[in-house]
Amino acid sequence: MAVVATLSFREARDCVIAKVAGAGKPPVEEIGLDEADGRVLAEEVAADRDYPAVARSLRDGYAVRSADLPGAFEVIGEVRAGGIFERPVGPGEALEIMTGAPVPEGADQVVMLEHTRREDGRMTTDRGPNRGEWVNPKGSEAKAGQAVLAAGARLDYSSIAMLATVGKIRVKAYRRPRVAILATGDELVEAGAVPREYQIRNSNAVSLAAQARRAGGIPEILPAAPDEREATRRLLERGLRADLLLISGGVSAGKYDVVEQALEELEAEFFFDGTLIQPGKPTVFGRARGTFFFGLPGNPVSTMVTFNIFARAALESLGGQSEVALPVFPSRLTGPFRHKTGLTRFLPARLSPDGGELTPIKWQGSSDVAAAARANAFLVADPERESWEAGEWMPAMPK
Ligand code: AMP
Ligand code: MG
């Protein structure tokens, strides 16, 4: 077999991102706002008018001319959100105004209700002039025609609010990529079956499907492949018809790890077939028949971690997302931690509810699904550092 590269975590991730970025954008479809959550925008969206469309009050109070402050004012009426006061505010005049209501011509400051007194139709305040205070100027949030959402953005509740605000009820979105999932291993039985003691239930197919869905893909689980080259190749061919193929298991150096050989028979290009991480060292990334594939090590926690740090970026990018992020943030260790240098480690951990504290979870290694299920994050141990004390910062990658 050809010798392929073993890369550091960073190099491997950069390799995935660079290769997939060159793949071009997926086809586009039109969707409604009710289907937009999590989808990737395929067009730039612009403001249809100024936001706000008129100057609006940010507080309940009185709209006045700042030059008149402080002083006593004649109250000329009131305006609330949804209404309009048709004439300008003149010198010495105050208009009672509610939050969200248009600030009329002439007025350039709103005095909060709390800072005013009202007597015999007059309003008195000792607030001084502060031009623009509590007034949200016309066009200050967005100007008519200005881009408010960029193509390639993954839509969430706030971007959906933006679409609704500008009246864009149908938008162009990239088609969700189809992700074929192929678990391999003679030991596998379906999750609904009763395994013999030397067998295990196939959990990777469903965990990968859930992770793929979360990353914007449409998963298709293929029948599990036995550890035999011919059968594996046939299933790989099927999987390569999707937009991305995820294979679990069969990529280590064992006698029955036939995935790489079967991929070679399909004239696959390999970009790397090892990474300096743990779990997940034997991860493979390549392309065959125009489709990118990952060979993820079969131990369930390895599969989960390597999907998250590598395959997710590929999938998001194939889905048209312009930025692929791997959120990792520092948290304080609740106890000391040490590891052997050389590999970047991603180990099950528990973040406190506010994210401030990080506790490693005892585990039996990368087969330990129970530990992964108890975790809500993976701590990320730097390959060049050996030990951390309690209270020191350590990067955490939320699950
Ligand atoms: P492999 O990468 O094929 O050497 O698999 C490593 C180990 O992961 C195997 O011994 C199995 O215990 C486990 N494994 C492989 N595939 C799956 C799967 N689909 N679901 C759960 N565990 C798996
Ligand atoms: Mg195997």
Coordinates of C-alpha atoms and ligand atoms in Angstrom, one line a residue:
M1 CA 0.0 0.0 0.0
A2 CA 1.1 3.5 -0.8
V3 CA 2.4 5.4 2.2
V4 CA 0.2 8.5 2.9
A5 CA 0.8 11.4 5.3
T6 CA 0.3 11.4 9.0
L7 CA -0.6 15.0 10.0
S8 CA -0.9 16.9 13.2
F9 CA -4.4 17.9 14.3
R10 CA -4.1 21.4 12.9
E11 CA -2.5 20.3 9.6
A12 CA -5.2 17.6 9.2
R13 CA -8.0 20.0 9.9
D14 CA -6.5 22.6 7.6
C15 CA -6.1 20.0 4.9
V16 CA -9.8 19.0 5.1
I17 CA -10.9 22.6 5.0
A18 CA -8.6 23.5 2.0
K19 CA -9.6 20.4 0.0
V20 CA -13.3 20.8 0.4
A21 CA -13.3 24.5 -0.1
G22 CA -12.2 23.8 -3.7
A23 CA -15.2 21.6 -4.3
G24 CA -17.6 24.3 -5.5
K25 CA -21.1 25.3 -4.2
P26 CA -24.0 22.9 -3.9
P27 CA -27.3 23.4 -5.9
V28 CA -29.8 25.9 -4.7
E29 CA -33.4 25.6 -3.7
E30 CA -36.0 28.0 -2.4
I31 CA -37.4 27.6 1.1
G32 CA -39.8 29.3 3.5
L33 CA -39.0 30.8 6.9
D34 CA -40.5 27.8 8.7
E35 CA -37.8 25.5 7.1
A36 CA -35.0 28.0 7.4
D37 CA -33.5 27.1 10.8
G38 CA -30.0 25.5 10.3
R39 CA -30.1 26.0 6.5
V40 CA -27.3 27.8 4.6
L41 CA -28.2 31.0 2.8
A42 CA -27.4 30.9 -0.9
E43 CA -28.0 34.6 -1.6
E44 CA -27.2 37.9 -0.1
V45 CA -30.2 39.6 1.6
A46 CA -30.5 43.4 1.7
A47 CA -32.6 45.7 3.8
D48 CA -35.8 46.7 1.8
R49 CA -35.9 50.1 3.5
D50 CA -34.0 52.0 6.3
Y51 CA -34.0 50.4 9.7
P52 CA -35.5 52.0 11.6
A53 CA -37.6 53.5 8.8
V54 CA -38.1 56.6 10.9
A55 CA -36.4 57.9 14.0
R56 CA -37.9 56.1 16.9
S57 CA -38.0 56.6 20.6
L58 CA -36.0 54.2 22.8
R59 CA -37.9 55.1 26.0
D60 CA -41.3 56.2 27.4
G61 CA -41.0 59.9 28.0
Y62 CA -41.2 63.3 26.2
A63 CA -39.7 64.2 22.8
V64 CA -38.3 67.7 22.9
R65 CA -35.8 70.0 21.2
S66 CA -32.5 69.5 23.1
A67 CA -31.7 73.2 22.9
D68 CA -34.7 73.9 25.2
L69 CA -33.4 71.7 28.1
P70 CA -33.7 72.0 31.0
G71 CA -37.0 73.8 31.5
A72 CA -40.8 73.8 31.4
F73 CA -42.6 72.6 28.2
E74 CA -46.1 72.8 26.8
V75 CA -47.3 69.3 26.1
I76 CA -48.8 69.2 22.6
G77 CA -50.1 65.6 22.5
E78 CA -49.0 62.0 22.6
V79 CA -47.7 59.4 20.2
R80 CA -47.4 55.6 20.8
A81 CA -45.8 52.7 18.8
G82 CA -47.9 52.1 15.8
G83 CA -49.1 55.8 15.6
I84 CA -47.6 58.9 14.1
F85 CA -47.7 62.6 15.2
E86 CA -48.2 64.6 12.1
R87 CA -46.6 67.9 13.0
P88 CA -43.2 69.0 14.1
V89 CA -42.2 69.7 17.8
G90 CA -41.6 73.4 18.1
P91 CA -39.6 75.5 20.6
G92 CA -40.8 75.1 24.1
E93 CA -43.0 72.1 23.1
A94 CA -42.9 68.5 24.4
L95 CA -44.7 65.5 22.9
E96 CA -45.5 62.6 25.2
I97 CA -43.9 59.6 23.5
M98 CA -43.9 55.8 24.1
T99 CA -41.1 53.3 23.3
G100 CA -41.0 52.5 19.6
A101 CA -43.0 55.5 18.5
P102 CA -41.7 57.8 15.7
V103 CA -39.9 60.9 17.0
P104 CA -41.4 63.8 15.0
E105 CA -39.4 66.5 13.1
G106 CA -37.9 69.1 15.3
A107 CA -37.5 66.9 18.4
D108 CA -33.9 65.5 18.8
Q109 CA -34.0 64.1 22.3
V110 CA -36.3 62.0 24.5
V111 CA -36.4 62.7 28.2
M112 CA -37.3 59.6 30.2
L113 CA -40.6 59.8 32.0
E114 CA -38.8 59.2 35.3
H115 CA -37.0 62.5 34.9
T116 CA -40.1 64.6 34.3
R117 CA -43.0 66.2 36.3
R118 CA -46.4 66.9 34.8
E119 CA -48.6 69.8 36.1
D120 CA -51.5 71.6 34.5
G121 CA -50.7 70.3 31.0
R122 CA -47.0 71.3 31.3
M123 CA -44.0 69.1 31.7
T124 CA -41.0 70.2 33.7
T125 CA -37.6 68.6 33.7
D126 CA -34.1 69.4 35.0
R127 CA -32.4 67.1 32.5
G128 CA -29.8 69.0 30.5
P129 CA -29.4 68.9 26.7
N130 CA -27.9 65.7 25.2
R131 CA -28.7 65.7 21.5
G132 CA -29.9 62.3 20.3
E133 CA -30.4 60.8 23.7
W134 CA -33.0 57.9 23.6
V135 CA -33.6 58.5 19.9
N136 CA -32.8 55.7 17.5
P137 CA -32.1 57.5 14.2
K138 CA -33.6 56.5 10.9
G139 CA -31.4 54.1 9.1
S140 CA -29.0 53.6 12.0
E141 CA -29.4 49.8 12.1
A142 CA -29.3 49.3 8.4
K143 CA -29.7 51.5 5.3
A144 CA -32.1 50.6 2.5
G145 CA -30.2 48.3 0.1
Q146 CA -27.5 47.5 2.6
A147 CA -26.6 43.8 2.9
V148 CA -27.9 42.4 6.2
L149 CA -27.2 38.7 5.7
A150 CA -24.4 37.2 3.6
A151 CA -24.5 34.2 1.3
G152 CA -23.0 31.2 3.0
A153 CA -24.4 32.1 6.5
R154 CA -26.0 29.4 8.4
L155 CA -29.4 30.6 9.4
D156 CA -30.4 30.6 13.1
Y157 CA -33.2 32.3 15.0
S158 CA -31.7 35.8 14.8
S159 CA -31.0 35.6 11.1
I160 CA -34.6 34.2 10.6
A161 CA -35.8 37.3 12.5
M162 CA -33.8 39.4 10.1
L163 CA -35.4 37.7 7.1
A164 CA -38.8 38.3 8.6
T165 CA -37.9 42.0 9.4
V166 CA -37.1 42.7 5.7
G167 CA -40.1 40.8 4.5
K168 CA -38.0 38.0 2.8
I169 CA -40.4 35.1 3.4
R170 CA -38.8 32.8 0.8
V171 CA -35.1 32.6 0.4
K172 CA -32.5 30.7 -1.6
A173 CA -30.7 28.1 0.4
Y174 CA -28.2 25.5 -0.6
R175 CA -29.4 21.9 -0.8
R176 CA -28.4 19.9 2.2
P177 CA -25.6 17.5 1.3
R178 CA -26.4 13.7 1.3
V179 CA -24.1 11.8 3.6
A180 CA -23.7 8.1 3.2
I181 CA -22.8 6.2 6.4
L182 CA -21.1 2.9 6.2
A183 CA -20.2 1.0 9.4
T184 CA -17.8 -1.9 8.9
G185 CA -17.0 -4.9 11.1
D186 CA -17.9 -8.6 11.3
E187 CA -18.8 -8.1 15.0
L188 CA -21.7 -5.7 14.2
V189 CA -25.4 -6.5 14.6
E190 CA -28.2 -4.0 14.2
A191 CA -29.2 -2.0 17.3
G192 CA -32.5 -3.8 17.4
A193 CA -30.9 -7.2 17.5
V194 CA -29.6 -9.3 20.5
P195 CA -25.9 -9.7 20.1
R196 CA -24.0 -12.8 20.9
E197 CA -21.3 -12.1 23.5
Y198 CA -18.6 -11.7 20.8
Q199 CA -20.8 -9.3 18.9
I200 CA -21.7 -5.6 19.4
R201 CA -24.6 -3.4 18.3
N202 CA -23.8 -0.9 15.6
S203 CA -24.0 2.4 17.4
N204 CA -21.7 4.4 15.1
A205 CA -24.2 4.4 12.2
V206 CA -26.8 6.2 14.3
S207 CA -24.4 8.5 16.2
L208 CA -22.8 9.6 12.9
A209 CA -26.3 10.1 11.4
A210 CA -27.2 12.4 14.3
Q211 CA -23.9 14.3 14.0
A212 CA -24.4 14.6 10.2
R213 CA -27.9 15.9 10.6
R214 CA -26.7 18.5 13.1
A215 CA -24.1 19.6 10.6
G216 CA -26.8 20.2 8.0
G217 CA -26.5 16.9 6.1
I218 CA -29.1 14.3 5.1
P219 CA -27.8 11.0 6.4
E220 CA -28.3 7.7 4.6
I221 CA -27.3 4.7 6.6
L222 CA -26.0 1.8 4.4
P223 CA -26.1 -1.8 5.5
A224 CA -23.0 -2.6 7.6
A225 CA -20.0 -4.0 5.6
P226 CA -18.3 -7.3 6.7
D227 CA -14.5 -7.2 6.9
E228 CA -14.1 -8.5 3.4
R229 CA -12.7 -6.5 0.5
E230 CA -15.1 -7.4 -2.2
A231 CA -18.3 -6.7 -0.2
T232 CA -16.8 -3.6 1.3
R233 CA -15.9 -2.3 -2.1
R234 CA -19.5 -2.8 -3.4
L235 CA -20.8 -0.8 -0.4
L236 CA -18.2 1.9 -0.8
E237 CA -19.3 2.3 -4.5
R238 CA -22.8 2.8 -3.3
G239 CA -21.7 5.3 -0.6
L240 CA -19.6 7.3 -3.1
R241 CA -22.8 8.3 -4.9
A242 CA -23.6 10.6 -2.0
D243 CA -22.0 14.0 -1.5
L244 CA -19.9 12.7 1.4
L245 CA -19.1 9.2 2.6
L246 CA -18.4 8.4 6.2
I247 CA -17.0 5.0 6.9
S248 CA -16.5 3.8 10.4
G249 CA -14.0 1.1 11.3
G250 CA -11.6 -1.0 9.2
V251 CA -8.9 1.7 8.9
S252 CA -6.4 0.5 11.5
A253 CA -3.4 -1.7 10.7
G254 CA -5.1 -5.0 11.5
K255 CA -5.3 -8.0 9.1
Y256 CA -9.1 -7.5 8.6
D257 CA -9.0 -3.7 8.2
V258 CA -9.8 -3.8 4.5
V259 CA -11.3 -0.4 4.0
E260 CA -8.2 1.3 2.6
Q261 CA -7.5 -1.6 0.3
A262 CA -11.0 -1.5 -1.0
L263 CA -10.8 2.3 -1.5
E264 CA -7.5 1.8 -3.4
E265 CA -9.2 -0.6 -5.8
L266 CA -11.6 2.3 -6.4
E267 CA -8.6 4.5 -7.3
A268 CA -9.1 6.7 -4.3
E269 CA -6.8 9.7 -3.6
F270 CA -5.7 9.8 0.0
F271 CA -4.9 13.2 1.6
F272 CA -3.9 11.7 4.9
D273 CA -4.3 8.4 6.6
G274 CA -3.1 9.2 10.1
T275 CA -3.3 12.1 12.5
L276 CA -1.4 12.8 15.7
I277 CA -4.5 12.8 17.9
Q278 CA -6.1 10.5 20.4
P279 CA -8.6 9.0 20.1
G280 CA -8.8 8.8 16.3
K281 CA -5.2 8.3 15.2
P282 CA -5.9 6.2 12.1
T283 CA -8.4 8.6 10.6
V284 CA -8.3 8.6 6.8
F285 CA -9.4 11.4 4.5
G286 CA -9.6 11.3 0.7
R287 CA -11.6 11.4 -2.5
A288 CA -12.9 8.8 -4.9
R289 CA -15.1 9.2 -7.9
G290 CA -15.4 12.8 -7.1
T291 CA -16.7 12.3 -3.6
F292 CA -14.8 13.1 -0.4
F293 CA -14.7 10.3 2.2
F294 CA -13.6 9.9 5.7
G295 CA -12.5 6.6 7.2
L296 CA -13.1 7.1 10.9
P297 CA -11.7 4.6 13.4
G298 CA -14.5 2.3 14.7
N299 CA -14.2 2.7 18.4
P300 CA -17.3 4.8 19.1
V301 CA -15.7 7.7 20.9
S302 CA -13.0 7.9 18.2
T303 CA -15.8 8.0 15.6
M304 CA -17.6 10.8 17.5
V305 CA -14.5 12.9 18.0
T306 CA -13.1 12.6 14.5
F307 CA -16.5 13.4 13.0
N308 CA -16.6 16.6 15.2
I309 CA -13.1 17.8 14.5
F310 CA -12.8 16.8 10.8
A311 CA -15.9 15.5 9.0
R312 CA -18.1 18.2 10.4
A313 CA -16.0 20.9 8.8
A314 CA -16.1 19.1 5.4
L315 CA -19.9 18.6 5.6
E316 CA -20.6 22.2 6.6
S317 CA -18.4 23.4 3.7
L318 CA -20.0 21.0 1.3
G319 CA -23.3 22.5 2.4
G320 CA -22.2 25.9 1.2
Q321 CA -21.3 27.4 4.6
S322 CA -18.6 30.1 4.2
E323 CA -17.2 29.7 7.7
V324 CA -16.5 26.4 9.4
A325 CA -15.8 26.9 13.1
L326 CA -14.7 24.5 15.8
P327 CA -15.8 26.3 19.0
V328 CA -13.3 25.6 21.8
F329 CA -13.1 27.9 24.8
P330 CA -10.9 27.9 27.9
S331 CA -12.3 26.6 31.2
R332 CA -10.8 26.1 34.6
L333 CA -9.7 22.6 35.5
T334 CA -11.2 21.3 38.8
G335 CA -8.2 19.0 39.3
P336 CA -4.7 18.3 37.9
F337 CA -4.4 16.7 34.5
R338 CA -1.5 15.1 32.8
H339 CA -0.9 13.2 29.6
K340 CA 1.9 11.9 27.4
T341 CA 3.1 14.6 25.0
G342 CA 3.0 14.1 21.2
L343 CA -0.7 13.7 20.5
T344 CA -3.5 16.2 20.8
R345 CA -6.0 14.5 23.0
F346 CA -9.8 15.0 23.1
L347 CA -11.1 13.4 26.2
P348 CA -14.6 13.2 27.7
A349 CA -15.2 15.9 30.2
R350 CA -17.9 17.7 32.1
L351 CA -18.3 21.4 31.9
S352 CA -20.1 23.1 34.8
P353 CA -23.5 24.6 33.8
D354 CA -21.9 28.1 33.3
G355 CA -19.0 26.6 31.4
G356 CA -16.5 28.0 33.9
E357 CA -15.2 24.7 35.3
L358 CA -14.0 21.6 33.5
T359 CA -13.7 18.1 35.0
P360 CA -12.2 15.1 33.1
I361 CA -14.4 12.0 33.1
K362 CA -12.9 8.7 34.0
W363 CA -13.0 6.4 31.1
Q364 CA -11.9 3.1 29.8
G365 CA -10.7 4.4 26.5
S366 CA -12.3 5.0 23.1
S367 CA -14.8 2.2 23.3
D368 CA -16.4 3.7 26.4
V369 CA -19.7 5.0 25.1
A370 CA -21.0 5.3 28.7
A371 CA -18.3 7.9 29.4
A372 CA -19.0 9.8 26.2
A373 CA -22.7 9.8 27.1
R374 CA -21.9 11.3 30.5
A375 CA -19.7 14.0 29.0
N376 CA -21.0 17.3 27.7
A377 CA -17.6 18.3 26.2
F378 CA -14.2 17.1 25.3
L379 CA -11.1 18.6 26.9
V380 CA -8.4 19.4 24.4
A381 CA -4.9 18.6 25.6
D382 CA -2.1 20.3 23.8
P383 CA 0.5 17.8 22.4
E384 CA 3.4 19.8 23.7
R385 CA 2.4 20.2 27.3
E386 CA 2.5 17.4 29.8
S387 CA 0.6 18.7 32.9
W388 CA -1.9 21.1 34.2
E389 CA -2.7 22.1 37.8
A390 CA -6.1 22.5 39.3
G391 CA -7.5 26.0 38.5
E392 CA -5.4 26.3 35.3
W393 CA -7.2 27.1 32.0
M394 CA -7.7 24.2 29.6
P395 CA -9.5 24.3 26.2
A396 CA -12.9 22.6 26.2
M397 CA -14.8 21.6 23.0
P398 CA -18.5 21.4 23.8
K399 CA -20.1 18.2 22.6
Ligands
AMP1 P1 -12.0 -0.9 14.0 O1 -11.7 0.6 13.8 O2 -12.7 -1.5 12.9 O3 -10.7 -1.6 14.4 O4 -13.0 -1.0 15.2 C1 -12.5 -0.7 16.5 C2 -13.5 -1.2 17.5 O5 -14.6 -0.3 17.4 C3 -14.1 -2.5 17.3 O6 -13.4 -3.5 18.0 C4 -15.5 -2.4 17.8 O7 -15.5 -2.8 19.1 C5 -15.8 -1.0 17.7 N1 -16.7 -0.7 16.6 C6 -16.4 -0.7 15.3 N2 -17.5 -0.4 14.5 C7 -18.5 -0.1 15.4 C8 -19.8 0.4 15.3 N3 -20.4 0.6 14.1 N4 -20.6 0.6 16.4 C9 -20.0 0.4 17.6 N5 -18.8 0.0 17.8 C10 -18.0 -0.3 16.7
MG2 MG -13.3 -3.4 12.4

